[in-house]
Short mmCIF file of C-alpha atoms in Angstrom, two decimals:
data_model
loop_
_atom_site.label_atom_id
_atom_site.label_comp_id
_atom_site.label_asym_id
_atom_site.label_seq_id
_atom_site.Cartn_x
_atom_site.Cartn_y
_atom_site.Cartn_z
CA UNK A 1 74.97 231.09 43.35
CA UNK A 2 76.60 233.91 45.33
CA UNK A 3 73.41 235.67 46.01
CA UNK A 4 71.70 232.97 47.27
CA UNK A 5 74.62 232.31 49.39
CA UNK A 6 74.28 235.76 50.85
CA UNK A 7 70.56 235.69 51.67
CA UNK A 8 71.07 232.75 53.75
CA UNK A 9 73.77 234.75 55.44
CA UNK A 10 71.19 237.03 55.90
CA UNK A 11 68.52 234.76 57.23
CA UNK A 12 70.46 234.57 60.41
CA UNK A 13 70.14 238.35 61.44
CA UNK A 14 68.34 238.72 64.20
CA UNK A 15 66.19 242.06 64.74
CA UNK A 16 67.88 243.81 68.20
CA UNK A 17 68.44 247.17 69.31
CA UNK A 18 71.75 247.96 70.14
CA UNK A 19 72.49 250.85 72.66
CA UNK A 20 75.33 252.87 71.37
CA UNK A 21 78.09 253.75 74.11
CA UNK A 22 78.87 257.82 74.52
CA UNK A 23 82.27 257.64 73.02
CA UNK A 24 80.42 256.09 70.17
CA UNK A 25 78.37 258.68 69.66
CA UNK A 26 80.39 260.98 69.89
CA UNK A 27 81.94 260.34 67.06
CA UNK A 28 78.88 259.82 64.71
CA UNK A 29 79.61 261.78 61.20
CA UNK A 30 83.15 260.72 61.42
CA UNK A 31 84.54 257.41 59.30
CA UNK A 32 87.37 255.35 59.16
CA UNK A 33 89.21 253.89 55.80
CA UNK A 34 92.50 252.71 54.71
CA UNK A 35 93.77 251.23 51.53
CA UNK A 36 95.41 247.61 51.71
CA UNK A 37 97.50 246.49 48.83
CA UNK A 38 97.75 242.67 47.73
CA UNK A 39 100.43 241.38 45.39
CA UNK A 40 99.62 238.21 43.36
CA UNK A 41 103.21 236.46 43.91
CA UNK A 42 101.87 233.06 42.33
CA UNK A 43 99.84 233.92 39.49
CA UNK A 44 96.33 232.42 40.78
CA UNK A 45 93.56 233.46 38.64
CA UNK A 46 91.05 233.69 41.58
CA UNK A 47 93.33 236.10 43.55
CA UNK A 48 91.37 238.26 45.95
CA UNK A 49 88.29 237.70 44.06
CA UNK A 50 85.35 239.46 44.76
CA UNK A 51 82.84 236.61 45.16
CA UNK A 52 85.56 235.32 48.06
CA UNK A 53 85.93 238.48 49.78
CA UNK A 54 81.94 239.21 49.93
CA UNK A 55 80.88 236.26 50.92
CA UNK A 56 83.57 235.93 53.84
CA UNK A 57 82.40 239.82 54.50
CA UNK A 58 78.39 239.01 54.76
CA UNK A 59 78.86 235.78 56.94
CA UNK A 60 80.95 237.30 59.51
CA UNK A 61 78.29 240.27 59.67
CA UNK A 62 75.80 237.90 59.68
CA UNK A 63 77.32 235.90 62.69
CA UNK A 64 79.15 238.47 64.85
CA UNK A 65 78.91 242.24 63.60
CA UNK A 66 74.85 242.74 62.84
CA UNK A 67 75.21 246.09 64.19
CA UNK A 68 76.70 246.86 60.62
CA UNK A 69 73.51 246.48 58.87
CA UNK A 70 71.71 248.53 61.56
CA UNK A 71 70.47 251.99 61.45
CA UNK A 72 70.72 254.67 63.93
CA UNK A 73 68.09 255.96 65.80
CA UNK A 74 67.26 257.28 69.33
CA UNK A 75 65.69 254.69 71.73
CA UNK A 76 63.10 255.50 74.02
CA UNK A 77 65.27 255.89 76.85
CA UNK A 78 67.01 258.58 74.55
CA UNK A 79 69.69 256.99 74.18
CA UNK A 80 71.68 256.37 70.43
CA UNK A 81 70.76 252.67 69.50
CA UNK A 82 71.50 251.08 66.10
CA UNK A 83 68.16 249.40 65.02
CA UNK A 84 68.33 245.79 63.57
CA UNK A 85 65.67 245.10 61.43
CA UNK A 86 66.00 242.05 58.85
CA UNK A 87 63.02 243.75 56.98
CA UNK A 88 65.27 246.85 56.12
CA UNK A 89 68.73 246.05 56.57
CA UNK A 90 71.89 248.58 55.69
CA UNK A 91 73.46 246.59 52.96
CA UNK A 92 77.00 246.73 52.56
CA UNK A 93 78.50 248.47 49.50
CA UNK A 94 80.92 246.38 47.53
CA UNK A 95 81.95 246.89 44.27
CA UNK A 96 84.94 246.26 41.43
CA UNK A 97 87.08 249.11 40.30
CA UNK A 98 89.68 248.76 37.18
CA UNK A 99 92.30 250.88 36.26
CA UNK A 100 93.94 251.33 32.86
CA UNK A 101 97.03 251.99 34.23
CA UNK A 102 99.38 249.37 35.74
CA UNK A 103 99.76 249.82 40.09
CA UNK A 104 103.36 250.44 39.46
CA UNK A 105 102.17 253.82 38.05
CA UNK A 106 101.17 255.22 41.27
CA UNK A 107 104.11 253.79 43.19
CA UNK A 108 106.83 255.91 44.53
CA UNK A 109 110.05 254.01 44.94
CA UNK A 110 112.97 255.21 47.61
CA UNK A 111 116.58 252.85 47.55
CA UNK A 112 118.33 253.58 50.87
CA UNK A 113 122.00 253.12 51.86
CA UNK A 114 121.67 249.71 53.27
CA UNK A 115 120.23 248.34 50.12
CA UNK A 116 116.19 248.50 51.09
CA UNK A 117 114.40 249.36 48.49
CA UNK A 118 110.99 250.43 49.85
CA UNK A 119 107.88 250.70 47.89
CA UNK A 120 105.10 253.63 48.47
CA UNK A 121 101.19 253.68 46.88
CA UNK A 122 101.46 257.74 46.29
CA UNK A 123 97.32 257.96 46.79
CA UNK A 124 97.58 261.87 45.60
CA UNK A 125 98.77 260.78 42.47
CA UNK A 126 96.20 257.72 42.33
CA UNK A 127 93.02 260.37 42.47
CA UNK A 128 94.38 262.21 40.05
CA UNK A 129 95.93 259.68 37.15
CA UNK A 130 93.25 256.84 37.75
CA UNK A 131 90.15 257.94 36.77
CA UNK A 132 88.94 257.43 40.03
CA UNK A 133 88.71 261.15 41.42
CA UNK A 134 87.45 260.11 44.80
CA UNK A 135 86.10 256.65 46.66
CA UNK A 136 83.17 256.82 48.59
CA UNK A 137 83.18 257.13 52.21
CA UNK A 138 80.78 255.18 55.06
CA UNK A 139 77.81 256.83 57.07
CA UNK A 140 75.41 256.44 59.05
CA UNK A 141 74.01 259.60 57.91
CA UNK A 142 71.26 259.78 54.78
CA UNK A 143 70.70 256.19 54.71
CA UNK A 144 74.00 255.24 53.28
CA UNK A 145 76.05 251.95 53.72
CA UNK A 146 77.89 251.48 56.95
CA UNK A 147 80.83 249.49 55.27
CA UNK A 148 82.31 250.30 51.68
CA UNK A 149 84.28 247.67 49.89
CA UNK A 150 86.49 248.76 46.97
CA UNK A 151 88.80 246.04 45.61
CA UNK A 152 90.48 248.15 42.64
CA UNK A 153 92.59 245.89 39.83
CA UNK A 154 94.87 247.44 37.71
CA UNK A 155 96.06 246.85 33.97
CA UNK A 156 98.67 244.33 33.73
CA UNK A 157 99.66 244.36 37.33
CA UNK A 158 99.74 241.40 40.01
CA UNK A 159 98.71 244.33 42.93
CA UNK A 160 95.03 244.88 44.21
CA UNK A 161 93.90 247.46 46.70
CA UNK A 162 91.66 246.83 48.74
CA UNK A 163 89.68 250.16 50.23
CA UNK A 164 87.65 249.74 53.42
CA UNK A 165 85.53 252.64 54.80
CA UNK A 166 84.06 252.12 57.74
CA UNK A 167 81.46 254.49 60.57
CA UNK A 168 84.00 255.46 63.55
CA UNK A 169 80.37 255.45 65.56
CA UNK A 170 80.62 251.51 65.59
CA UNK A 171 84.52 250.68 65.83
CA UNK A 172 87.72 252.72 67.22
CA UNK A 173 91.03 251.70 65.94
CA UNK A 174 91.67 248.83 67.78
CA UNK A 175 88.22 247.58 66.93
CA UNK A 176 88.80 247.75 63.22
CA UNK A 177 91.90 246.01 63.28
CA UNK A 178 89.79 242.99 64.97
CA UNK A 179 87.35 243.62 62.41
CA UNK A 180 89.57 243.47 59.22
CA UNK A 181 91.22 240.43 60.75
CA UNK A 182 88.38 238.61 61.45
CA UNK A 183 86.51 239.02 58.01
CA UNK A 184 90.61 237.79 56.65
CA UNK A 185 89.76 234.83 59.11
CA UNK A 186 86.20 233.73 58.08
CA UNK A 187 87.31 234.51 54.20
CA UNK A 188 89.89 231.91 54.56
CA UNK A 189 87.42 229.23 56.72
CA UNK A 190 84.51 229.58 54.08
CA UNK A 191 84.54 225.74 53.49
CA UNK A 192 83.84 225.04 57.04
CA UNK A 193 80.51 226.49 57.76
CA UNK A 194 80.89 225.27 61.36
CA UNK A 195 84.38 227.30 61.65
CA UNK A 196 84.04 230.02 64.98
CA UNK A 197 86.15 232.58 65.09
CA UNK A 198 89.01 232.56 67.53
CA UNK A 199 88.62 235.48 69.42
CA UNK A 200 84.78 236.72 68.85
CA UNK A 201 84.26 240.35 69.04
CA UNK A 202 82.08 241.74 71.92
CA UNK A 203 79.70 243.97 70.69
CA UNK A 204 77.21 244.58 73.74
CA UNK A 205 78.06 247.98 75.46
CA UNK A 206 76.80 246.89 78.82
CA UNK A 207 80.23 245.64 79.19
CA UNK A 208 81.64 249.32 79.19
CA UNK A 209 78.92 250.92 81.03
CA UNK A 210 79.20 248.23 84.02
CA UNK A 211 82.69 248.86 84.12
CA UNK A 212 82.79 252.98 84.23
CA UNK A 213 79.71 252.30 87.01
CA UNK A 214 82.60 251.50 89.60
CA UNK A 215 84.92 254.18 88.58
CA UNK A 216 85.45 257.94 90.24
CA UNK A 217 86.11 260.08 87.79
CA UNK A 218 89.20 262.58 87.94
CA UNK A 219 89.21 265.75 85.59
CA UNK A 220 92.20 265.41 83.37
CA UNK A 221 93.79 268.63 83.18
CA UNK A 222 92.88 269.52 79.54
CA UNK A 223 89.88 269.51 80.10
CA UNK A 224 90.11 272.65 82.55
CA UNK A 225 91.75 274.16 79.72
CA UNK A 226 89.42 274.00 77.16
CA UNK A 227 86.92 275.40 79.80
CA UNK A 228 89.01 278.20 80.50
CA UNK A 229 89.31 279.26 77.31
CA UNK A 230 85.59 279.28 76.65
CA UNK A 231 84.07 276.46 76.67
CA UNK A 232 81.53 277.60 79.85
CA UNK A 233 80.39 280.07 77.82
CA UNK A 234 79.51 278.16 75.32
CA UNK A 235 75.22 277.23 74.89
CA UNK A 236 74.07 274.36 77.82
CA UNK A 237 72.57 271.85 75.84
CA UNK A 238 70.61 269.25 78.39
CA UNK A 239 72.03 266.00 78.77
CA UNK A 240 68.89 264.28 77.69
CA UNK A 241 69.34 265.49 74.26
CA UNK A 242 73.03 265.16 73.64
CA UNK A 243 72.41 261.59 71.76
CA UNK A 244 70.08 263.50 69.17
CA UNK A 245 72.08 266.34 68.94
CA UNK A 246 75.41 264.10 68.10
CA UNK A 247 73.15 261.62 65.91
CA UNK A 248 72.16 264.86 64.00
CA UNK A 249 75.46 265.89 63.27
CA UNK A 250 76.65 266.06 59.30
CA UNK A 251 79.02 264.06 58.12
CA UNK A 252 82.96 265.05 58.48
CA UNK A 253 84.44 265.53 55.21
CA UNK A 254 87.84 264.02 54.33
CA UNK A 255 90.60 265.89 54.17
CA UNK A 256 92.56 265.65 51.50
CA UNK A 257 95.73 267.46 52.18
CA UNK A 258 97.64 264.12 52.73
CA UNK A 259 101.31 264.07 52.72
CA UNK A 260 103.72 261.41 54.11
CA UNK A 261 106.78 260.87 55.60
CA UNK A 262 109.28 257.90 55.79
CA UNK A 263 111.82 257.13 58.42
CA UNK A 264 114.05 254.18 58.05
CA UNK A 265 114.28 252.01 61.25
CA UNK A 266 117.69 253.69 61.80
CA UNK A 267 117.02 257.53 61.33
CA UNK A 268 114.23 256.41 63.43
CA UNK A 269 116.65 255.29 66.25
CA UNK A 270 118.67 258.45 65.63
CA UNK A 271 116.12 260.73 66.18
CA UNK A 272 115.08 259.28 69.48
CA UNK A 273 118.86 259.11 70.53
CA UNK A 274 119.60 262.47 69.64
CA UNK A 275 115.57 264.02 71.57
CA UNK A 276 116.58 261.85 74.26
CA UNK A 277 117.12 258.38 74.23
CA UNK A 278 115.31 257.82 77.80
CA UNK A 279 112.07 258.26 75.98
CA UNK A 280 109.75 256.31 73.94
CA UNK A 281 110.31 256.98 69.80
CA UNK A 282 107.13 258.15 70.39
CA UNK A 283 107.77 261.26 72.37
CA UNK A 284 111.06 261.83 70.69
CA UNK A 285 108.95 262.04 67.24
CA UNK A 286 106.21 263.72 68.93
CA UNK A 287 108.44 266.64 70.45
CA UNK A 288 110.28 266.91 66.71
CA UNK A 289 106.70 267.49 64.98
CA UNK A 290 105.79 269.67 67.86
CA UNK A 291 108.50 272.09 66.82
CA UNK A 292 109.06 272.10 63.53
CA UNK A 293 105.08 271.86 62.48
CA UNK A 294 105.12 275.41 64.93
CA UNK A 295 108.05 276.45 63.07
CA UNK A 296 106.13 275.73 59.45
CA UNK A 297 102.85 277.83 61.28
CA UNK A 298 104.82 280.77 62.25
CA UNK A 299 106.40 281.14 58.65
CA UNK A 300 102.75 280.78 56.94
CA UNK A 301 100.71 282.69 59.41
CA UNK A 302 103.52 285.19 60.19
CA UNK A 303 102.27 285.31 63.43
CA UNK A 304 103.03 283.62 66.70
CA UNK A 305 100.27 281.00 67.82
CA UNK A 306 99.10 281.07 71.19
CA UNK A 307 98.83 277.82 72.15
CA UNK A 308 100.79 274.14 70.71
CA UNK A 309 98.66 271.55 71.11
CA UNK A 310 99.98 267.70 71.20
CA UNK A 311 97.54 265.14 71.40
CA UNK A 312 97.97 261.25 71.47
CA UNK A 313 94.72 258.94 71.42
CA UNK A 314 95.33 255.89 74.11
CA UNK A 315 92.91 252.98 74.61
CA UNK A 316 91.62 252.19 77.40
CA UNK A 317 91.36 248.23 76.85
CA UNK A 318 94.75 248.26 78.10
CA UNK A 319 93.51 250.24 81.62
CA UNK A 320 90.44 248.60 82.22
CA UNK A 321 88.49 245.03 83.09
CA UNK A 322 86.89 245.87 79.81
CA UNK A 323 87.84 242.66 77.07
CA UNK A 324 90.70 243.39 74.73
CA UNK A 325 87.95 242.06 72.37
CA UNK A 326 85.15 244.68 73.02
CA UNK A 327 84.23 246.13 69.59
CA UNK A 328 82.86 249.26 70.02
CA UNK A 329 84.89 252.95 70.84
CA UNK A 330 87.08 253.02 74.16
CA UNK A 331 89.54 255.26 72.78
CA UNK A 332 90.25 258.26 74.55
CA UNK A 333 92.17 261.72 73.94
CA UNK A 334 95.39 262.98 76.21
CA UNK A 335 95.84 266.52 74.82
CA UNK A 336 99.30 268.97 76.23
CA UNK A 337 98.34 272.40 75.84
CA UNK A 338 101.77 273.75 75.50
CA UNK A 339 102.30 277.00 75.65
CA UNK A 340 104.08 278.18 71.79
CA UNK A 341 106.87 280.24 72.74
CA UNK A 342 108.07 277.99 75.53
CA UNK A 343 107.80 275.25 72.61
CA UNK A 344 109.67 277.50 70.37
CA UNK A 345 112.65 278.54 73.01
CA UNK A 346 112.49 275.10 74.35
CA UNK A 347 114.56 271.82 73.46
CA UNK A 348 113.69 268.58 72.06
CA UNK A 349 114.04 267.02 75.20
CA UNK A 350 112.36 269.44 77.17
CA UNK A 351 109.16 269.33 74.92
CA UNK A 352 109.11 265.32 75.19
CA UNK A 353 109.50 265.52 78.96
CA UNK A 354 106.32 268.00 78.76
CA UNK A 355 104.62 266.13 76.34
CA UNK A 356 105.15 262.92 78.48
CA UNK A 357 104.17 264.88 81.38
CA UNK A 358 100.57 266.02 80.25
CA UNK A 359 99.91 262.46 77.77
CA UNK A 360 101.30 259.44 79.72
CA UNK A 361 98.86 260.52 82.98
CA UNK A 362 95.97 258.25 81.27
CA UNK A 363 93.92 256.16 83.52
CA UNK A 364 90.23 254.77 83.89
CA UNK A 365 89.33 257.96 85.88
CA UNK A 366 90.13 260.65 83.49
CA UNK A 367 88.03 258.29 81.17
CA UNK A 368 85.36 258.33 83.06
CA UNK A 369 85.60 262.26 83.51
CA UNK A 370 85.69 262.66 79.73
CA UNK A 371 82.56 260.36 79.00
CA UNK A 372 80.79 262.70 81.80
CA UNK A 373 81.90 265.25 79.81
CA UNK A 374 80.16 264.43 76.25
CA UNK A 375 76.90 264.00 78.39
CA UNK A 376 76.76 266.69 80.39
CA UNK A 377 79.62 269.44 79.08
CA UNK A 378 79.17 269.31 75.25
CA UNK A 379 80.68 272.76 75.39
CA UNK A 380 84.55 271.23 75.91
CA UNK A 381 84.03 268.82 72.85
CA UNK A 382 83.28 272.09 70.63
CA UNK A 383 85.87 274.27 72.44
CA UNK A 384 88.51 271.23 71.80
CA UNK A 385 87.52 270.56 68.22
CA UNK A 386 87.87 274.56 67.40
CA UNK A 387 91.22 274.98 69.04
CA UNK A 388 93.08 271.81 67.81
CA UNK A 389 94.26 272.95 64.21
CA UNK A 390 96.76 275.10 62.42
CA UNK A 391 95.70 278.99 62.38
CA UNK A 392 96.99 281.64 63.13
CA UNK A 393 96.10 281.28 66.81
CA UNK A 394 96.90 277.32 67.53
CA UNK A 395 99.64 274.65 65.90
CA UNK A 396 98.19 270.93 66.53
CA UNK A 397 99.68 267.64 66.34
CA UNK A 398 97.32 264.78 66.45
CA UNK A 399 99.54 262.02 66.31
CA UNK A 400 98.16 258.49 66.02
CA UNK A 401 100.14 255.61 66.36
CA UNK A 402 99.23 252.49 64.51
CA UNK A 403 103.22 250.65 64.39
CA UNK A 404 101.72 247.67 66.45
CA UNK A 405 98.28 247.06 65.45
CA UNK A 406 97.95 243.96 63.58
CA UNK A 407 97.28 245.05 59.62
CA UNK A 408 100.05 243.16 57.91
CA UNK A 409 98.24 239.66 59.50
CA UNK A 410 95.00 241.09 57.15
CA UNK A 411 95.16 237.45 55.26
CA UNK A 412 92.20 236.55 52.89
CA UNK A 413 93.94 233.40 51.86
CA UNK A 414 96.64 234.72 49.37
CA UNK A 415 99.09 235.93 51.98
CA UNK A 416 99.15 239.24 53.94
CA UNK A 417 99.64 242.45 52.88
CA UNK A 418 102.52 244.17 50.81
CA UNK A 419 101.79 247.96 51.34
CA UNK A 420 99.68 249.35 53.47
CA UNK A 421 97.93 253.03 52.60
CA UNK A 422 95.71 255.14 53.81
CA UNK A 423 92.40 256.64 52.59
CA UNK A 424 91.79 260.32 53.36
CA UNK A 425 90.57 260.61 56.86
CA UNK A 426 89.59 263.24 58.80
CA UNK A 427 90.50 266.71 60.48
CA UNK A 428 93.54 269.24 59.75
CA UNK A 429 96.93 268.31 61.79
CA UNK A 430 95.87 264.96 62.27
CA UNK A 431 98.98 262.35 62.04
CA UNK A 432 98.95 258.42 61.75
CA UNK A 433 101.68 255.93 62.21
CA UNK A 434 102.60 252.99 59.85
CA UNK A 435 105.21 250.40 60.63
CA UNK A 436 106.40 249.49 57.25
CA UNK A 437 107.25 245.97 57.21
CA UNK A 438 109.61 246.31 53.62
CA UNK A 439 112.49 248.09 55.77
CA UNK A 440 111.13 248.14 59.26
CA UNK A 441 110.61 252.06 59.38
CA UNK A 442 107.67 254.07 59.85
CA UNK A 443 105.44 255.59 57.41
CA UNK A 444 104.18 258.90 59.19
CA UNK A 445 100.44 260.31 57.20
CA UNK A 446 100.21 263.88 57.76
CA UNK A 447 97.09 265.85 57.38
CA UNK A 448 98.55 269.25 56.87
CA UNK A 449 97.40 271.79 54.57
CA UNK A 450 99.63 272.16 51.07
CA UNK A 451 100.58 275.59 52.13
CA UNK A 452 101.96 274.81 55.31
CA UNK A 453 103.67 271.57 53.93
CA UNK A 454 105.70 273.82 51.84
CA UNK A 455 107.56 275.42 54.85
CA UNK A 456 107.41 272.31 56.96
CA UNK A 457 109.67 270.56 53.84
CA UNK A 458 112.08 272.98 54.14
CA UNK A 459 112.69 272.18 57.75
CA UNK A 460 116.27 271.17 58.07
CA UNK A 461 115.52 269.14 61.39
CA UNK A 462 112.87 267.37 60.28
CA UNK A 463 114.84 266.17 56.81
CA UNK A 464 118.04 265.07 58.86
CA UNK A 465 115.87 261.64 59.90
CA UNK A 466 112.40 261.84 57.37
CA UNK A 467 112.26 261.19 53.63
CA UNK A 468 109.55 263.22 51.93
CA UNK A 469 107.39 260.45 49.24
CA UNK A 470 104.75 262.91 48.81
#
């Protein structure tokens, strides 16, 4: 019954080319995932079952995201285009998981002072107690599936996870948020075949290209930076050839040095009062990491870094005529090369104020300048991706901040989320923002290596406002 359902899903798909944008290909290799966890509050047999959640999945491909069962290739204009062909479509990969172990296993519990008592999935200790050592990850690359559904059940437990991996070459964050709400929204609408979705996704990147057609572009200053410290001498690659070079590139592995962080909505408050309460939490958290994850670096490497890099993804939806709806990647990076001992001698609310001062200057023209860049400057996306980490010559903080996109809305039909988790994702000093909706804190994931994370733990400043779950 369900297959047959799911053909004529299929049926639908139309075969189209679809020109990939450059900030989508520039990203090609990398994926996206996070772990969602359901509780089963009423008992219902049928609770997140997996016949539901396909079938909602494969119609809303079907009708609005075909691009998902695409394949990349290189269109005669050499440009990257995803290739729809209903002959040889890129299935989705969706599959059952059980665990002998209950979910309250893997949960780390914290009680605070004002009688929360907050809940954490502790995914180290899932990967190594479940039996599941690892969960795959999407790509393009090697002909695998471009979306990877998990839903994992657990022994006598009323919680299911549900683990989505999804190509960053096809959605940014924003994107994905759209996307995991609207499969929630067709999942819960499957008895109305004639249902629409509210807010349809725009998928065609003309949208993006006829925008950035009327805009000057204006070289953000990190960009000078990366060129000055190398990046001109770097190998000229012709422009023509940057989509094959990027839709060559191997896939990023995970990284699975996660760690994370809790702040209650009040130490949260503190901290910013106490940076400087004219700024954002933001900044104030920003300028805290900045230092102390320095601090940590120094102690490890024994050695003074060069450079302190800060950077803060912003999308450009919110600068543009582009529609809040638009599907594919218009995220961009705002990077403040900071200069270590000035970080280190510095204050809290000095390093905001420089932070602020290098990362709030977004705007449609330094988008523009970056996209030129990728095309014609490959050298400065190299230079960048070598210098922001943890060594002995750089400290990085990639901080990502996720408190307002819609994920606790994710509703299949059973009610929204109760935890929300990450998979690993990727890159070294890369940092991601929860809100936590079971206190009203923030759950901070930190990519940092285990070595470093031992010094950073001991860092008195950081543990006057963060609680360490793992």
């Amino acid at each position: 019954m369900l297959a047959a359902t799911l053909n004529t899903h299929l049926s639908s798909i139309k075969a189209q080319d679809i020109e990939l944008g450059t900030i989508d290909i520039a990203t090609f290799g990398a994926n996206v995932d996070g772990m969602i966890i359901y509780k089963n509050t009423t008992g219902d047999a049928e609770f997140m079952s997996n016949d539901c959640i396909t079938n909602g999945l494969y119609k809303m491909i079907a009708d609005y995201y075909p691009i998902i069962m695409g394949r990349p290739s290189i269109g005669k204009n050499g440009k990257g285009v995803i290739v729809v062909d209903p002959d040889n479509l890129c299935m989705p990969d969706i599959a059952e998981l059980s665990v002998k172990l209950p979910a309250e296993h893997f949960f780390e519990t914290r009680n605070y002072k004002n009688g929360d008592t907050v809940k954490f999935f502790n995914l180290r200790k899932f990967f190594h107690e479940s039996g599941i050592s690892a969960l795959p990850e999407a790509t393009f690359s090697h002909d695998h599936s471009a979306a990877i559904v998990r839903l994992i059940r657990f022994k006598d437990s009323p919680y299911v996870v549900l683990y989505v991996s999804l190509p960053h070459v096809i959605f940014d964050g924003t994107a994905i948020a759209a996307f995991l709400n609207n499969w929630a929204e067709c999942t819960r609408n499957l008895n109305n075949p004639e249902y629409k979705l509210k807010y349809p996704p725009v998928n065609d990147r003309k949208v993006v290209r006829d925008y950035f057609d009327t805009v000057t572009a204006i070289e953000p200053p990190h960009t000078k930076h990366f060129k000055d410290l190398g990046a001109e001498s770097l190998v000229k690659v012709p422009s023509s050839v940057i989509a094959a070079l990027l839709l060559a590139a191997p896939d990023i592995p995970a990284f699975e040095e996660q760690h994370l962080l809790h702040f209650t909505a009040e130490k949260l408050e503190q901290l910013r009062q106490d940076v400087d309460k004219a700024q954002t939490t933001n900044l104030a958290l920003a300028a805290v990491l900045t230092k102390t994850i320095l601090q940590a670096n120094i102690q490890m490497f024994n050695s003074m870094p060069t450079w302190s890099y800060v950077m803060f993804p912003y999308d450009c939806r919110h600068r543009t005529e582009v529609p809040m709806t638009y599907s594919g990647n218009l995220s961009f990076s705002a990077v403040a090369p900071l200069e270590s001992q000035t970080v280190l001698d510095g204050s809290y609310k000095e390093i905001a104020r420089v932070i602020k001062e290098h990362c709030s200057k977004v705007s449609s023209e330094y988008a523009k300048s970056l996209i030129y860049t990728v095309e014609n400057e490959i050298g400065v996306l190299f230079q960048a991706g070598i210098s922001l980490c943890n060594s002995p010559d750089t400290s990085y903080v990639g901080l990502t901040n996720l408190r307002y996109m819609p994920l606790y809305s994710i509703d299949f039909g059973y009610g929204g989320p109760e935890i929300l988790s990450n998979g690993y994702f990727i890159r070294e000093g890369m940092q991601r923002i929860y809100s936590n909706k079971q206190d009203g804190g923030i759950d901070l994931f930190m990519n940092v290596k285990d070595d470093l994370f031992e010094y950073l733990k001991k860092s008195d400043e950081l543990l006057k406002y963060a609680d360490i779950i793992f």
